[in-house]
Coordinates of C-alpha atoms in Angstrom, one line a residue:
M1307 CA 71.3 103.1 101.8
T1308 CA 69.0 105.3 100.7
D1309 CA 70.2 108.5 100.0
L1310 CA 73.0 107.4 97.5
P1311 CA 73.0 109.8 94.4
E1312 CA 71.4 108.0 91.2
T1313 CA 74.3 109.3 88.9
N1314 CA 78.0 108.5 89.4
L1315 CA 80.5 111.4 88.5
T1316 CA 82.9 109.3 86.3
M1317 CA 86.1 110.6 84.3
L1318 CA 86.9 109.3 81.3
T1319 CA 89.3 109.2 78.3
L1320 CA 89.4 109.0 74.9
A1321 CA 90.9 108.7 71.6
K1322 CA 89.1 110.0 68.6
P1323 CA 90.0 108.8 65.2
E1324 CA 90.2 112.2 64.0
G1325 CA 93.5 112.3 65.9
E1326 CA 92.3 114.1 69.2
L1327 CA 92.2 113.0 72.4
E1328 CA 89.3 114.4 75.4
V1329 CA 89.5 113.5 78.8
Y1330 CA 86.0 114.6 80.2
F1331 CA 83.2 113.8 83.1
E1332 CA 79.9 111.6 82.8
R1333 CA 77.4 111.0 84.6
R1334 CA 76.7 107.1 84.6
P1335 CA 73.9 105.6 86.1
M1336 CA 74.8 104.3 90.1
P1337 CA 75.7 100.5 90.1
E1338 CA 74.2 97.6 92.0
P1339 CA 76.4 95.4 93.2
K1340 CA 76.0 92.0 92.9
P1341 CA 76.3 89.3 95.4
H1342 CA 79.9 89.2 95.5
E1343 CA 80.6 92.6 95.1
V1344 CA 80.4 96.1 97.3
L1345 CA 80.1 99.3 95.9
V1346 CA 82.5 101.8 97.5
K1347 CA 82.2 105.5 97.9
V1348 CA 85.6 106.7 96.7
L1349 CA 87.6 109.0 99.2
T1350 CA 91.0 109.4 97.8
T1351 CA 92.8 108.2 94.9
P1352 CA 96.2 108.5 93.8
I1353 CA 97.9 110.0 90.5
N1354 CA 100.3 107.3 89.8
P1355 CA 102.6 107.1 86.3
S1356 CA 100.8 104.3 85.1
D1357 CA 97.4 106.4 85.3
L1358 CA 98.7 108.9 83.3
G1359 CA 100.0 106.3 80.5
L1360 CA 95.9 105.7 80.5
L1361 CA 94.9 109.1 81.0
F1362 CA 96.8 111.0 78.3
G1363 CA 98.6 108.2 76.4
G1364 CA 100.4 109.5 73.4
A1365 CA 99.1 112.8 73.2
D1366 CA 101.1 116.0 72.7
M1367 CA 100.2 117.7 75.7
T1368 CA 101.6 120.6 74.6
S1369 CA 98.3 121.3 72.5
A1370 CA 96.3 120.7 75.7
R1371 CA 93.5 123.1 75.5
A1372 CA 90.7 123.5 78.2
G1373 CA 87.0 123.4 77.4
T1374 CA 83.5 122.3 79.2
R1375 CA 81.1 119.7 78.4
D1376 CA 77.9 119.5 80.1
G1377 CA 79.1 122.7 82.8
L1378 CA 82.5 120.1 83.9
P1379 CA 85.8 120.8 82.9
M1380 CA 87.6 119.0 79.9
I1381 CA 90.6 118.8 78.3
T1382 CA 91.1 117.9 74.7
A1383 CA 94.7 117.5 72.9
D1384 CA 96.3 116.8 69.7
I1385 CA 97.5 113.1 69.1
P1386 CA 100.5 112.9 66.6
P1387 CA 100.8 109.7 64.0
P1388 CA 103.3 107.6 66.3
G1389 CA 100.4 108.1 69.3
M1390 CA 98.0 107.0 66.9
R1391 CA 99.4 104.4 66.0
A1392 CA 100.6 103.6 69.9
M1393 CA 96.3 104.2 71.0
A1394 CA 95.0 101.9 67.6
S1395 CA 93.6 99.4 69.9
R1396 CA 91.8 102.0 72.1
I1397 CA 90.5 104.3 69.4
G1398 CA 86.8 105.3 69.8
D1399 CA 86.4 103.6 73.5
A1400 CA 85.4 105.7 76.2
L1401 CA 87.9 104.5 79.2
P1402 CA 87.5 105.0 82.9
I1403 CA 90.6 106.0 85.1
G1404 CA 92.3 105.3 88.0
N1405 CA 94.3 101.9 88.6
E1406 CA 93.9 102.1 92.9
G1407 CA 92.4 103.8 96.0
C1408 CA 90.2 103.8 99.3
G1409 CA 86.8 104.7 100.4
I1410 CA 84.1 103.3 102.3
V1411 CA 81.5 100.4 101.5
V1412 CA 78.0 102.0 101.5
K1413 CA 76.4 99.2 99.7
A1414 CA 77.4 95.6 99.8
G1415 CA 76.2 92.4 97.8
S1416 CA 73.7 89.5 99.5
S1417 CA 76.9 86.9 100.3
P1418 CA 78.2 86.6 103.4
E1419 CA 82.0 87.7 102.4
A1420 CA 80.4 91.3 100.9
Q1421 CA 78.4 91.7 103.5
A1422 CA 81.2 91.9 106.2
L1423 CA 82.4 94.8 104.4
M1424 CA 79.5 97.0 105.0
G1425 CA 80.8 100.1 106.3
K1426 CA 84.2 99.4 106.3
T1427 CA 87.4 101.4 105.0
V1428 CA 89.3 99.9 102.5
A1429 CA 91.8 99.7 99.8
L1430 CA 90.3 99.4 96.1
L1431 CA 92.3 97.9 93.1
G1432 CA 91.0 97.3 89.9
G1433 CA 90.9 100.3 87.5
E1434 CA 88.0 103.0 86.9
M1435 CA 88.8 104.9 90.8
Y1436 CA 88.8 108.6 89.3
A1437 CA 85.2 108.9 90.2
E1438 CA 82.6 109.4 92.6
Y1439 CA 81.9 105.6 93.6
R1440 CA 83.6 102.3 92.2
C1441 CA 81.3 98.9 92.4
L1442 CA 83.7 95.6 92.4
P1443 CA 84.4 92.3 93.4
V1444 CA 85.4 91.7 96.7
Q1445 CA 88.6 89.9 96.0
M1446 CA 89.4 93.7 94.8
T1447 CA 89.4 94.9 97.9
M1448 CA 91.6 94.9 100.8
P1449 CA 90.2 95.8 104.7
L1450 CA 91.8 98.3 106.4
P1451 CA 92.3 98.8 110.6
D1452 CA 89.2 100.9 111.9
G1453 CA 90.3 104.5 111.9
T1454 CA 92.9 104.0 109.0
D1455 CA 92.6 108.0 107.7
P1456 CA 91.8 107.6 103.9
V1457 CA 95.0 109.1 102.4
D1458 CA 97.0 106.7 104.2
G1459 CA 95.0 104.2 102.5
A1460 CA 94.9 105.7 98.8
S1461 CA 98.4 104.0 97.5
C1462 CA 97.7 100.4 99.0
F1463 CA 98.6 98.6 95.9
V1464 CA 101.0 99.7 93.1
N1465 CA 103.5 101.0 95.3
P1466 CA 103.9 99.0 98.2
L1467 CA 103.6 95.6 95.7
T1468 CA 105.8 96.8 93.8
S1469 CA 108.4 97.3 95.6
L1470 CA 107.6 94.0 97.8
A1471 CA 107.6 92.7 94.2
F1472 CA 110.7 93.8 93.8
T1473 CA 112.8 91.9 96.8
E1474 CA 110.7 88.6 96.2
T1475 CA 111.8 88.5 92.6
M1476 CA 115.4 88.8 93.9
R1477 CA 115.1 86.1 95.8
I1478 CA 113.1 83.9 93.8
E1479 CA 115.8 84.6 91.2
G1480 CA 118.7 83.7 93.3
H1481 CA 119.9 87.4 93.8
S1482 CA 121.3 88.8 96.8
A1483 CA 121.4 92.9 96.2
I1484 CA 119.1 95.2 94.2
V1485 CA 120.0 98.2 91.8
H1486 CA 117.0 100.9 91.8
T1487 CA 117.0 103.8 90.1
A1488 CA 114.1 106.7 90.5
A1489 CA 114.8 106.1 93.8
A1490 CA 113.9 108.9 95.4
S1491 CA 110.4 108.5 94.4
N1492 CA 107.5 107.0 97.0
L1493 CA 108.0 103.4 95.5
G1494 CA 112.1 103.9 96.2
Q1495 CA 111.3 105.2 99.7
M1496 CA 109.1 102.0 100.6
L1497 CA 112.0 100.5 98.5
V1498 CA 114.6 101.5 101.3
K1499 CA 112.9 100.7 104.3
I1500 CA 112.0 97.2 102.6
C1501 CA 115.6 96.4 102.4
A1502 CA 116.5 97.7 105.5
K1503 CA 114.2 96.0 107.8
D1504 CA 114.8 92.6 105.5
N1505 CA 119.3 93.2 105.6
I1506 CA 118.6 93.5 101.6
P1507 CA 121.7 95.5 100.0
L1508 CA 120.5 98.1 98.2
V1509 CA 122.1 101.0 95.4
N1510 CA 119.9 104.0 95.2
I1511 CA 120.6 105.6 91.9
V1512 CA 119.3 109.2 92.0
R1513 CA 119.5 112.6 89.7
S1514 CA 120.2 115.6 92.4
A1515 CA 122.1 116.0 95.4
A1516 CA 118.6 116.9 97.1
Q1517 CA 117.5 113.6 97.0
V1518 CA 121.0 112.2 98.5
E1519 CA 119.5 114.2 101.4
L1520 CA 116.6 112.8 101.1
L1521 CA 117.6 109.0 101.1
K1522 CA 120.2 109.3 103.3
G1523 CA 117.1 111.1 105.6
I1524 CA 115.3 107.8 105.4
G1525 CA 118.7 105.7 106.1
A1526 CA 119.3 104.5 103.0
T1527 CA 123.1 103.3 103.1
H1528 CA 124.4 103.4 98.8
I1529 CA 123.1 106.4 97.3
V1530 CA 124.5 107.2 93.6
N1531 CA 123.9 110.5 91.8
S1532 CA 123.3 109.9 88.1
S1533 CA 124.5 113.7 87.6
D1534 CA 127.4 113.8 89.2
D1535 CA 131.0 113.6 86.9
D1536 CA 132.1 110.6 88.3
F1537 CA 128.6 108.7 88.3
V1538 CA 129.8 105.7 86.9
D1539 CA 132.7 105.3 88.7
Q1540 CA 130.4 105.8 92.2
L1541 CA 127.7 102.9 90.7
V1542 CA 130.6 100.5 90.0
A1543 CA 131.9 101.0 93.7
A1544 CA 128.4 100.6 95.1
I1545 CA 128.1 97.5 92.9
T1546 CA 131.5 95.9 93.8
E1547 CA 130.4 96.6 97.5
T1548 CA 126.7 95.1 97.3
G1549 CA 127.2 92.8 94.5
A1550 CA 124.2 93.6 93.2
T1551 CA 123.2 91.5 90.4
I1552 CA 119.4 92.3 89.6
G1553 CA 118.0 96.1 89.1
F1554 CA 114.8 97.8 88.4
D1555 CA 114.6 100.7 86.1
A1556 CA 111.7 102.9 86.4
I1557 CA 113.7 105.6 83.0
G1558 CA 113.4 102.8 80.2
G1559 CA 114.4 105.4 77.6
G1560 CA 118.3 106.3 77.5
K1561 CA 121.8 104.3 78.2
L1562 CA 121.0 103.8 82.5
A1563 CA 120.1 100.6 81.9
G1564 CA 123.0 99.9 79.9
Q1565 CA 125.2 101.6 82.5
I1566 CA 123.8 99.6 85.4
L1567 CA 124.4 96.5 83.4
A1568 CA 128.3 97.6 82.4
A1569 CA 128.8 98.5 85.8
M1570 CA 127.5 95.0 87.1
E1571 CA 130.0 93.2 84.3
A1572 CA 133.1 95.3 85.9
A1573 CA 132.2 94.3 89.4
A1574 CA 131.8 90.6 88.6
V1575 CA 134.9 91.1 86.5
K1576 CA 137.3 92.4 89.5
R1577 CA 136.0 89.1 91.1
M1578 CA 137.3 87.0 88.3
T1579 CA 140.7 85.3 88.6
S1580 CA 141.2 84.5 84.9
Y1581 CA 140.7 85.7 81.9
S1582 CA 137.8 85.3 79.5
R1583 CA 137.0 87.2 76.3
Y1584 CA 133.3 86.5 76.7
G1585 CA 133.8 88.3 80.4
S1586 CA 132.1 87.2 83.1
D1587 CA 130.5 84.3 83.7
T1588 CA 127.9 86.1 86.5
F1589 CA 124.3 86.6 85.3
K1590 CA 123.0 90.4 85.5
Q1591 CA 119.2 91.0 85.2
V1592 CA 117.7 94.5 84.9
Y1593 CA 114.0 94.9 84.9
I1594 CA 112.2 97.6 83.1
Y1595 CA 109.3 99.0 84.9
G1596 CA 108.7 102.5 84.0
A1597 CA 108.7 104.6 81.3
L1598 CA 109.9 108.7 83.0
D1599 CA 112.2 108.5 79.5
L1600 CA 109.8 107.6 76.3
G1601 CA 113.0 107.6 74.4
P1602 CA 114.7 104.5 72.8
T1603 CA 116.5 102.0 75.3
L1604 CA 120.2 102.3 74.3
L1605 CA 122.8 99.4 75.1
N1606 CA 126.2 99.7 74.9
R1607 CA 127.4 96.1 74.9
S1608 CA 130.2 96.1 77.2
F1609 CA 129.0 93.7 79.7
G1610 CA 129.5 90.0 78.2
F1611 CA 127.0 87.7 77.4
S1612 CA 125.6 86.6 80.6
W1613 CA 122.5 88.6 81.1
S1614 CA 119.2 89.9 80.5
L1615 CA 116.8 92.8 80.3
S1616 CA 113.4 92.4 79.8
G1617 CA 110.4 94.4 81.6
F1618 CA 108.4 93.7 85.0
L1619 CA 104.5 94.5 85.6
L1620 CA 102.9 93.9 89.0
T1621 CA 100.1 92.0 87.9
P1622 CA 101.8 89.2 86.1
F1623 CA 104.2 88.2 88.4
L1624 CA 101.6 88.1 91.8
Q1625 CA 99.9 85.7 89.1
K1626 CA 103.2 83.3 88.8
A1627 CA 104.0 84.1 92.1
G1628 CA 100.7 82.7 93.7
M1629 CA 98.0 83.8 96.0
E1630 CA 99.8 82.5 99.0
T1631 CA 102.9 84.9 98.3
A1632 CA 100.1 87.3 97.2
M1633 CA 98.4 87.8 100.5
R1634 CA 101.4 87.5 102.7
M1635 CA 102.4 90.5 100.3
R1636 CA 98.9 92.2 101.1
Q1637 CA 99.0 91.1 105.0
R1638 CA 102.7 93.1 105.1
V1639 CA 101.1 96.5 103.9
V1640 CA 98.4 96.7 105.9
D1641 CA 100.6 95.7 109.3
E1642 CA 103.3 98.4 108.2
L1643 CA 100.9 100.7 106.0
T1644 CA 101.9 104.1 108.3
T1645 CA 105.5 103.2 108.2
T1646 CA 107.3 101.2 105.7
F1647 CA 104.2 102.0 103.0
K1648 CA 103.2 105.5 103.7
S1649 CA 102.8 107.5 101.2
H1650 CA 103.6 111.3 100.9
Y1651 CA 101.4 114.2 98.6
S1652 CA 102.4 117.0 98.0
H1653 CA 99.0 118.1 96.5
Q1654 CA 95.3 116.9 97.6
I1655 CA 93.3 118.0 94.8
S1656 CA 89.1 117.4 94.0
L1657 CA 88.0 115.7 91.0
A1658 CA 87.5 118.5 89.0
D1659 CA 90.4 120.0 89.7
A1660 CA 91.9 116.9 88.0
L1661 CA 90.7 118.4 84.4
N1662 CA 91.8 122.0 85.2
L1663 CA 94.6 122.2 82.8
D1664 CA 97.2 124.2 84.6
V1665 CA 96.3 121.5 87.6
A1666 CA 97.3 118.7 84.8
H1667 CA 100.3 119.9 83.2
A1668 CA 101.8 120.1 87.2
Y1669 CA 101.1 116.6 87.5
N1670 CA 102.1 115.1 83.9
A1671 CA 105.4 116.2 84.6
K1672 CA 105.7 113.5 87.4
R1673 CA 108.5 115.3 89.1
T1674 CA 110.0 113.3 91.9
G1675 CA 108.6 115.0 95.3
E1676 CA 105.5 116.3 93.6
K1677 CA 102.5 113.3 94.2
Y1678 CA 98.9 114.5 93.4
L1679 CA 95.8 112.6 95.5
I1680 CA 92.5 113.5 94.4
R1681 CA 89.9 113.6 96.6
P1682 CA 86.6 112.9 94.6
H1683 CA 84.3 113.9 97.5
G1684 CA 86.5 117.1 98.4

């Protein structure tokens, strides 16, 4: 195309050696696609918790201040010593941000695979999405049906594939029911719909009565409220009824992961026919996949000896699961894009608005029910 601009406005995050974070825009040369690449005009890109981890890192956002650079907004914040230690490997490197998005292919490399995508609406994965354009390999795109709203295509990868990965992991590891925390999130709502379609018992942990009603409204059956005084009793009862022995925890810090293991053990002990001082022999697995609580993970060892607590990330799972499984999961996302995997956004903002200090504080709060979508071209 001849009407492409010469530069590509791109958001960058930089941790400086003197203990300061800068998030700003840079006009970079417009990339030229190689034979197996396409150049995509980014129309929509979500702000996910995983994006925030790179965007602001270990900075103290209470110290954040607004500024400008080359006439565009910039945010600067102090990085305390623990943050500097956590960000040691990225100090001095200006990093682009944004895990996923949706756009239209405006230029294609010479390969037949790339040329076939010319003019198509595609979902994108591979980072650097907080920009006006993104050049990336064909295999990092997913063609969407003609007429797909870019808003519906913005979040095709991270939440949909992660929620599907939970059910795939459950089956692979021999479990039959799931416990999920922060269950009122976009991802949590997708998991409710997947489990309903696939007849998988699901225990949803939320933190407010409003979230209980939200999940009831989309058909969730087992919902427990961590704010209730009898939360632990509710959790044990729900796990006893469903037989859940695998959990996925978005919180990370605090005592919730341990409470889930303990409730699984309490449910398993009820099924035992004889006493064992080592607890039940039912294997219990909890995966931490998020960090909504950055504090220590606290375990009160009250769940026997047959258990595991470990981390979970989507990319390693897909690599281990193999291409056939990954392609099957992708196809399901496309098939159910506006139903099971529909994301809901509370705010749509421009690329420049993303570095408005008040807006940044709002989306960095990571409130359930508030999800921000960036539209780089307005």
